[in-house]
Short mmCIF file of N, CA, C and O in Angstrom, two decimals:
data_model
loop_
_atom_site.label_atom_id
_atom_site.label_comp_id
_atom_site.label_asym_id
_atom_site.label_seq_id
_atom_site.Cartn_x
_atom_site.Cartn_y
_atom_site.Cartn_z
N MET A 1 -2.11 -5.57 -17.95
CA MET A 1 -1.86 -4.50 -18.89
C MET A 1 -2.81 -4.54 -20.08
O MET A 1 -3.10 -3.51 -20.64
N SER A 2 -3.25 -5.72 -20.45
CA SER A 2 -4.13 -5.81 -21.62
C SER A 2 -5.46 -5.08 -21.36
O SER A 2 -6.00 -4.45 -22.27
N VAL A 3 -5.96 -5.15 -20.16
CA VAL A 3 -7.21 -4.44 -19.83
C VAL A 3 -6.96 -2.93 -19.86
O VAL A 3 -7.77 -2.17 -20.41
N LEU A 4 -5.85 -2.49 -19.30
CA LEU A 4 -5.52 -1.07 -19.33
C LEU A 4 -5.37 -0.58 -20.76
O LEU A 4 -5.92 0.47 -21.12
N ARG A 5 -4.66 -1.33 -21.58
CA ARG A 5 -4.50 -0.94 -23.00
C ARG A 5 -5.85 -0.85 -23.70
O ARG A 5 -6.09 0.07 -24.48
N PHE A 6 -6.72 -1.82 -23.43
CA PHE A 6 -8.05 -1.79 -24.04
C PHE A 6 -8.81 -0.54 -23.62
O PHE A 6 -9.40 0.15 -24.45
N LEU A 7 -8.80 -0.24 -22.33
CA LEU A 7 -9.52 0.93 -21.83
C LEU A 7 -8.98 2.24 -22.41
O LEU A 7 -9.74 3.13 -22.77
N VAL A 8 -7.68 2.33 -22.53
CA VAL A 8 -7.06 3.55 -23.03
C VAL A 8 -7.16 3.66 -24.55
O VAL A 8 -7.60 4.68 -25.08
N GLU A 9 -6.76 2.61 -25.24
CA GLU A 9 -6.65 2.68 -26.69
C GLU A 9 -7.96 2.43 -27.44
O GLU A 9 -8.17 3.00 -28.51
N GLU A 10 -8.81 1.59 -26.90
CA GLU A 10 -10.07 1.27 -27.59
C GLU A 10 -11.25 2.10 -27.07
O GLU A 10 -12.05 2.59 -27.85
N ILE A 11 -11.35 2.23 -25.76
CA ILE A 11 -12.48 2.95 -25.16
C ILE A 11 -12.19 4.44 -25.07
O ILE A 11 -13.08 5.26 -25.17
N GLY A 12 -10.92 4.79 -24.88
CA GLY A 12 -10.54 6.21 -24.80
C GLY A 12 -10.81 6.84 -23.45
O GLY A 12 -11.21 8.00 -23.38
N VAL A 13 -10.57 6.10 -22.37
CA VAL A 13 -10.81 6.66 -21.04
C VAL A 13 -9.92 7.89 -20.81
O VAL A 13 -8.83 8.00 -21.37
N ASN A 14 -10.41 8.79 -20.01
CA ASN A 14 -9.71 10.02 -19.67
C ASN A 14 -8.61 9.70 -18.66
O ASN A 14 -8.89 9.30 -17.54
N LEU A 15 -7.36 9.92 -19.04
CA LEU A 15 -6.23 9.61 -18.16
C LEU A 15 -6.00 10.67 -17.09
O LEU A 15 -5.15 10.49 -16.23
N ASP A 16 -6.73 11.76 -17.17
CA ASP A 16 -6.55 12.84 -16.20
C ASP A 16 -7.76 13.02 -15.27
O ASP A 16 -7.82 13.98 -14.52
N ILE A 17 -8.67 12.09 -15.34
CA ILE A 17 -9.83 12.18 -14.45
C ILE A 17 -9.40 11.84 -13.03
O ILE A 17 -8.56 10.98 -12.81
N LYS A 18 -9.93 12.57 -12.08
CA LYS A 18 -9.57 12.30 -10.69
C LYS A 18 -10.36 11.10 -10.18
O LYS A 18 -11.56 10.97 -10.43
N CYS A 19 -9.67 10.24 -9.49
CA CYS A 19 -10.27 9.02 -8.95
C CYS A 19 -10.93 9.33 -7.62
O CYS A 19 -10.59 10.29 -6.95
N ARG A 20 -11.83 8.50 -7.23
CA ARG A 20 -12.43 8.60 -5.90
C ARG A 20 -12.23 7.25 -5.24
O ARG A 20 -12.58 6.23 -5.79
N SER A 21 -11.66 7.28 -4.07
CA SER A 21 -11.35 6.04 -3.35
C SER A 21 -12.41 5.77 -2.29
O SER A 21 -12.76 6.67 -1.53
N PRO A 22 -12.91 4.54 -2.23
CA PRO A 22 -13.90 4.23 -1.19
C PRO A 22 -13.25 4.18 0.18
O PRO A 22 -12.13 3.71 0.35
N SER A 23 -13.94 4.69 1.15
CA SER A 23 -13.47 4.67 2.53
C SER A 23 -14.67 4.39 3.42
O SER A 23 -15.77 4.88 3.17
N LEU A 24 -14.46 3.61 4.44
CA LEU A 24 -15.57 3.26 5.32
C LEU A 24 -15.84 4.41 6.28
O LEU A 24 -14.99 4.77 7.09
N GLY A 25 -17.01 5.02 6.14
CA GLY A 25 -17.42 6.07 7.06
C GLY A 25 -18.00 5.47 8.32
O GLY A 25 -17.87 4.27 8.58
N ILE A 26 -18.67 6.24 9.09
CA ILE A 26 -19.23 5.77 10.36
C ILE A 26 -20.25 4.66 10.12
O ILE A 26 -20.23 3.63 10.78
N GLN A 27 -21.15 4.85 9.17
CA GLN A 27 -22.18 3.85 8.94
C GLN A 27 -22.25 3.37 7.50
O GLN A 27 -23.02 2.50 7.18
N GLU A 28 -21.47 3.96 6.62
CA GLU A 28 -21.57 3.60 5.21
C GLU A 28 -20.26 3.90 4.50
O GLU A 28 -19.38 4.55 5.05
N PHE A 29 -20.17 3.42 3.26
CA PHE A 29 -19.01 3.75 2.46
C PHE A 29 -19.16 5.17 1.95
O PHE A 29 -20.23 5.57 1.50
N ILE A 30 -18.10 5.92 2.02
CA ILE A 30 -18.05 7.25 1.43
C ILE A 30 -16.90 7.25 0.43
O ILE A 30 -16.02 6.42 0.50
N PHE A 31 -16.94 8.15 -0.52
CA PHE A 31 -15.88 8.22 -1.50
C PHE A 31 -15.02 9.45 -1.23
O PHE A 31 -15.51 10.56 -1.16
N VAL A 32 -13.75 9.19 -1.04
CA VAL A 32 -12.79 10.23 -0.72
C VAL A 32 -12.10 10.67 -2.01
O VAL A 32 -11.46 9.86 -2.66
N PRO A 33 -12.24 11.93 -2.41
CA PRO A 33 -11.56 12.39 -3.63
C PRO A 33 -10.05 12.27 -3.49
O PRO A 33 -9.50 12.42 -2.41
N SER A 34 -9.41 11.96 -4.59
CA SER A 34 -7.96 11.82 -4.57
C SER A 34 -7.40 12.31 -5.90
O SER A 34 -8.01 13.13 -6.56
N GLY A 35 -6.26 11.79 -6.32
CA GLY A 35 -5.63 12.22 -7.56
C GLY A 35 -6.05 11.36 -8.75
O GLY A 35 -6.98 10.57 -8.67
N GLY A 36 -5.31 11.54 -9.84
CA GLY A 36 -5.59 10.80 -11.05
C GLY A 36 -4.88 9.46 -11.09
O GLY A 36 -4.24 9.04 -10.11
N PRO A 37 -4.96 8.79 -12.22
CA PRO A 37 -4.32 7.48 -12.35
C PRO A 37 -2.82 7.48 -12.05
O PRO A 37 -2.32 6.55 -11.43
N LEU A 38 -2.11 8.54 -12.44
CA LEU A 38 -0.67 8.59 -12.14
C LEU A 38 -0.42 8.66 -10.63
O LEU A 38 0.56 8.11 -10.14
N HIS A 39 -1.31 9.32 -9.90
CA HIS A 39 -1.16 9.37 -8.45
C HIS A 39 -1.33 7.97 -7.85
O HIS A 39 -0.58 7.57 -6.96
N GLN A 40 -2.30 7.24 -8.37
CA GLN A 40 -2.54 5.89 -7.88
C GLN A 40 -1.34 4.99 -8.15
O GLN A 40 -0.91 4.23 -7.29
N VAL A 41 -0.79 5.11 -9.34
CA VAL A 41 0.37 4.30 -9.71
C VAL A 41 1.62 4.74 -8.93
O VAL A 41 2.41 3.91 -8.50
N ALA A 42 1.77 6.05 -8.74
CA ALA A 42 2.94 6.58 -8.03
C ALA A 42 2.98 6.14 -6.57
O ALA A 42 4.04 6.16 -5.95
N ALA A 43 1.85 5.73 -6.03
CA ALA A 43 1.84 5.23 -4.65
C ALA A 43 2.62 3.93 -4.53
O ALA A 43 2.99 3.52 -3.44
N GLY A 44 2.90 3.27 -5.67
CA GLY A 44 3.79 2.12 -5.69
C GLY A 44 3.29 0.87 -5.01
O GLY A 44 4.05 0.16 -4.37
N GLY A 45 2.02 0.56 -5.18
CA GLY A 45 1.46 -0.61 -4.54
C GLY A 45 1.93 -1.93 -5.09
O GLY A 45 1.97 -2.93 -4.39
N SER A 46 2.31 -1.96 -6.37
CA SER A 46 2.77 -3.19 -7.01
C SER A 46 3.97 -2.89 -7.90
O SER A 46 4.09 -1.79 -8.44
N TRP A 47 4.81 -3.88 -8.09
CA TRP A 47 6.01 -3.68 -8.92
C TRP A 47 5.64 -3.30 -10.34
O TRP A 47 6.30 -2.50 -10.98
N TRP A 48 4.56 -3.89 -10.88
CA TRP A 48 4.20 -3.62 -12.26
C TRP A 48 3.66 -2.21 -12.45
O TRP A 48 3.66 -1.69 -13.56
N HIS A 49 3.20 -1.57 -11.37
CA HIS A 49 2.79 -0.17 -11.48
C HIS A 49 3.97 0.67 -11.98
O HIS A 49 3.81 1.52 -12.85
N VAL A 50 5.14 0.41 -11.43
CA VAL A 50 6.34 1.16 -11.80
C VAL A 50 6.94 0.61 -13.09
O VAL A 50 7.28 1.36 -14.01
N ALA A 51 7.07 -0.70 -13.18
CA ALA A 51 7.76 -1.32 -14.31
C ALA A 51 7.02 -1.18 -15.63
O ALA A 51 7.66 -1.09 -16.68
N LYS A 52 5.71 -1.15 -15.60
CA LYS A 52 4.95 -1.15 -16.84
C LYS A 52 3.96 0.01 -16.96
O LYS A 52 3.95 0.74 -17.94
N THR A 53 3.12 0.16 -15.97
CA THR A 53 1.99 1.08 -16.07
C THR A 53 2.40 2.54 -16.10
O THR A 53 1.85 3.33 -16.88
N LEU A 54 3.34 2.94 -15.28
CA LEU A 54 3.72 4.34 -15.17
C LEU A 54 4.18 4.91 -16.51
O LEU A 54 3.65 5.93 -16.97
N LEU A 55 5.14 4.27 -17.14
CA LEU A 55 5.62 4.76 -18.43
C LEU A 55 4.55 4.70 -19.52
O LEU A 55 4.47 5.58 -20.37
N TYR A 56 3.72 3.68 -19.47
CA TYR A 56 2.63 3.56 -20.44
C TYR A 56 1.68 4.74 -20.33
O TYR A 56 1.31 5.36 -21.33
N LEU A 57 1.27 5.07 -19.10
CA LEU A 57 0.34 6.19 -18.91
C LEU A 57 0.95 7.51 -19.37
O LEU A 57 0.28 8.33 -19.99
N ILE A 58 2.24 7.71 -19.08
CA ILE A 58 2.91 8.93 -19.53
C ILE A 58 2.97 8.96 -21.06
O ILE A 58 2.66 9.98 -21.68
N LYS A 59 3.34 7.84 -21.66
CA LYS A 59 3.42 7.75 -23.12
C LYS A 59 2.06 8.04 -23.78
O LYS A 59 2.00 8.66 -24.83
N MET A 60 0.99 7.63 -23.11
CA MET A 60 -0.34 7.82 -23.67
C MET A 60 -0.93 9.20 -23.35
O MET A 60 -2.06 9.49 -23.70
N GLY A 61 -0.14 10.04 -22.67
CA GLY A 61 -0.56 11.43 -22.49
C GLY A 61 -1.12 11.81 -21.14
O GLY A 61 -1.71 12.89 -21.01
N ALA A 62 -0.97 10.97 -20.13
CA ALA A 62 -1.44 11.35 -18.80
C ALA A 62 -0.68 12.60 -18.33
O ALA A 62 0.51 12.74 -18.57
N ASN A 63 -1.37 13.50 -17.69
CA ASN A 63 -0.80 14.77 -17.23
C ASN A 63 0.08 14.54 -16.00
O ASN A 63 -0.43 14.29 -14.92
N VAL A 64 1.39 14.68 -16.16
CA VAL A 64 2.32 14.46 -15.05
C VAL A 64 2.30 15.61 -14.05
O VAL A 64 2.86 15.49 -12.97
N GLU A 65 1.65 16.71 -14.40
CA GLU A 65 1.55 17.86 -13.51
C GLU A 65 0.19 17.95 -12.81
O GLU A 65 -0.07 18.91 -12.09
N LEU A 66 -0.67 16.97 -13.02
CA LEU A 66 -1.99 16.97 -12.40
C LEU A 66 -1.84 16.99 -10.88
O LEU A 66 -1.05 16.25 -10.31
N ARG A 67 -2.61 17.84 -10.23
CA ARG A 67 -2.56 17.96 -8.77
C ARG A 67 -3.72 17.20 -8.16
O ARG A 67 -4.84 17.22 -8.67
N ASP A 68 -3.44 16.52 -7.05
CA ASP A 68 -4.52 15.85 -6.33
C ASP A 68 -5.23 16.89 -5.46
O ASP A 68 -4.92 18.08 -5.51
N ASP A 69 -6.18 16.45 -4.66
CA ASP A 69 -6.96 17.39 -3.85
C ASP A 69 -6.14 18.08 -2.77
O ASP A 69 -6.56 19.10 -2.24
N ASP A 70 -4.97 17.55 -2.47
CA ASP A 70 -4.07 18.19 -1.51
C ASP A 70 -3.01 19.04 -2.20
O ASP A 70 -2.13 19.59 -1.54
N GLY A 71 -3.05 19.12 -3.52
CA GLY A 71 -2.10 19.92 -4.28
C GLY A 71 -0.82 19.21 -4.67
O GLY A 71 0.10 19.82 -5.17
N ALA A 72 -0.75 17.90 -4.46
CA ALA A 72 0.47 17.13 -4.76
C ALA A 72 0.45 16.61 -6.20
O ALA A 72 -0.58 16.20 -6.71
N THR A 73 1.63 16.61 -6.82
CA THR A 73 1.80 16.00 -8.13
C THR A 73 2.05 14.50 -7.95
O THR A 73 2.30 14.05 -6.83
N PRO A 74 2.02 13.72 -9.03
CA PRO A 74 2.32 12.29 -8.90
C PRO A 74 3.68 12.00 -8.27
O PRO A 74 3.81 11.09 -7.45
N SER A 75 4.71 12.77 -8.64
CA SER A 75 6.03 12.50 -8.04
C SER A 75 6.04 12.82 -6.55
O SER A 75 6.68 12.12 -5.77
N GLN A 76 5.31 13.84 -6.15
CA GLN A 76 5.22 14.15 -4.71
C GLN A 76 4.48 13.03 -3.97
O GLN A 76 4.83 12.71 -2.84
N THR A 77 3.50 12.44 -4.63
CA THR A 77 2.81 11.29 -4.04
C THR A 77 3.79 10.14 -3.86
O THR A 77 3.81 9.48 -2.82
N GLY A 78 4.62 9.91 -4.86
CA GLY A 78 5.61 8.84 -4.77
C GLY A 78 6.66 9.08 -3.70
O GLY A 78 7.16 8.15 -3.08
N LEU A 79 6.99 10.34 -3.48
CA LEU A 79 8.00 10.68 -2.48
C LEU A 79 7.47 10.67 -1.05
O LEU A 79 8.23 10.59 -0.10
N SER A 80 6.16 10.75 -0.92
CA SER A 80 5.60 10.85 0.44
C SER A 80 5.60 9.50 1.15
O SER A 80 5.48 8.45 0.53
N GLU A 81 5.76 9.58 2.43
CA GLU A 81 5.68 8.39 3.30
C GLU A 81 4.34 8.45 4.01
O GLU A 81 4.20 9.09 5.04
N SER A 82 3.34 7.82 3.42
CA SER A 82 2.02 7.83 4.04
C SER A 82 1.54 6.39 4.21
O SER A 82 2.16 5.45 3.73
N ARG A 83 0.43 6.26 4.87
CA ARG A 83 -0.11 4.91 5.07
C ARG A 83 -0.60 4.29 3.76
O ARG A 83 -0.85 3.11 3.68
N TYR A 84 -0.71 5.12 2.71
CA TYR A 84 -1.13 4.62 1.41
C TYR A 84 0.05 4.25 0.52
O TYR A 84 -0.14 3.73 -0.56
N SER A 85 1.27 4.54 0.97
CA SER A 85 2.45 4.25 0.17
C SER A 85 2.72 2.75 0.13
O SER A 85 2.71 2.09 1.15
N GLY A 86 2.98 2.27 -1.07
CA GLY A 86 3.34 0.87 -1.23
C GLY A 86 4.85 0.70 -1.23
O GLY A 86 5.59 1.68 -1.14
N PRO A 87 5.32 -0.52 -1.36
CA PRO A 87 6.77 -0.78 -1.29
C PRO A 87 7.56 -0.21 -2.46
O PRO A 87 8.78 -0.11 -2.38
N PHE A 88 6.90 0.21 -3.53
CA PHE A 88 7.60 0.68 -4.72
C PHE A 88 7.40 2.17 -4.99
O PHE A 88 7.69 2.65 -6.07
N HIS A 89 6.92 2.92 -3.99
CA HIS A 89 6.60 4.34 -4.21
C HIS A 89 7.84 5.17 -4.52
O HIS A 89 7.80 6.09 -5.34
N LYS A 90 8.98 4.85 -3.92
CA LYS A 90 10.21 5.62 -4.21
C LYS A 90 10.71 5.35 -5.62
O LYS A 90 11.23 6.24 -6.29
N ASP A 91 10.55 4.12 -6.10
CA ASP A 91 10.92 3.79 -7.47
C ASP A 91 10.06 4.58 -8.46
O ASP A 91 10.54 5.07 -9.48
N ALA A 92 8.77 4.71 -8.15
CA ALA A 92 7.87 5.47 -9.01
C ALA A 92 8.27 6.94 -9.04
O ALA A 92 8.31 7.56 -10.10
N ALA A 93 8.57 7.50 -7.87
CA ALA A 93 8.98 8.91 -7.81
C ALA A 93 10.25 9.13 -8.61
O ALA A 93 10.36 10.11 -9.36
N LYS A 94 11.20 8.24 -8.50
CA LYS A 94 12.47 8.37 -9.22
C LYS A 94 12.21 8.35 -10.73
O LYS A 94 12.77 9.17 -11.47
N LEU A 95 11.36 7.45 -11.18
CA LEU A 95 11.04 7.36 -12.60
C LEU A 95 10.34 8.62 -13.09
O LEU A 95 10.65 9.14 -14.17
N LEU A 96 9.41 9.15 -12.31
CA LEU A 96 8.71 10.38 -12.69
C LEU A 96 9.68 11.55 -12.79
O LEU A 96 9.61 12.36 -13.71
N ILE A 97 10.60 11.63 -11.86
CA ILE A 97 11.59 12.72 -11.88
C ILE A 97 12.50 12.57 -13.10
O ILE A 97 12.81 13.55 -13.78
N GLU A 98 12.90 11.33 -13.41
CA GLU A 98 13.73 11.09 -14.59
C GLU A 98 13.00 11.46 -15.87
O GLU A 98 13.62 11.84 -16.86
N CYS A 99 11.67 11.33 -15.86
CA CYS A 99 10.87 11.70 -17.03
C CYS A 99 10.63 13.20 -17.11
O CYS A 99 9.93 13.67 -17.99
N GLY A 100 11.17 13.95 -16.15
CA GLY A 100 11.06 15.40 -16.18
C GLY A 100 9.96 15.99 -15.34
O GLY A 100 9.70 17.18 -15.40
N GLN A 101 9.29 15.20 -14.54
CA GLN A 101 8.21 15.71 -13.69
C GLN A 101 8.75 15.95 -12.30
O GLN A 101 9.33 15.08 -11.70
N MET A 102 8.59 17.15 -11.79
CA MET A 102 9.12 17.49 -10.48
C MET A 102 8.03 17.57 -9.45
O MET A 102 7.06 18.01 -9.43
#
């Protein structure tokens, strides 16, 4: 969390910038467009994503209505059952819904 706080509070990184995830193409790495930081956290890969990072990003102004390239919001990402879903994705979706994001 200290690195995240530094990046957000000291450097001023954009919390709504869309991330690009590396994926192995046929002969090289390609970057697959995806959602923003809240989408990454909503996938629930680690317990601390839900317990600490999610509320911090919302508190710092991350757009809870940001759509990924498929049109999904962070809570929809958390609700989805995909190969990218981590063990805590449902907890993330529940927290986002409780915060008022549908």
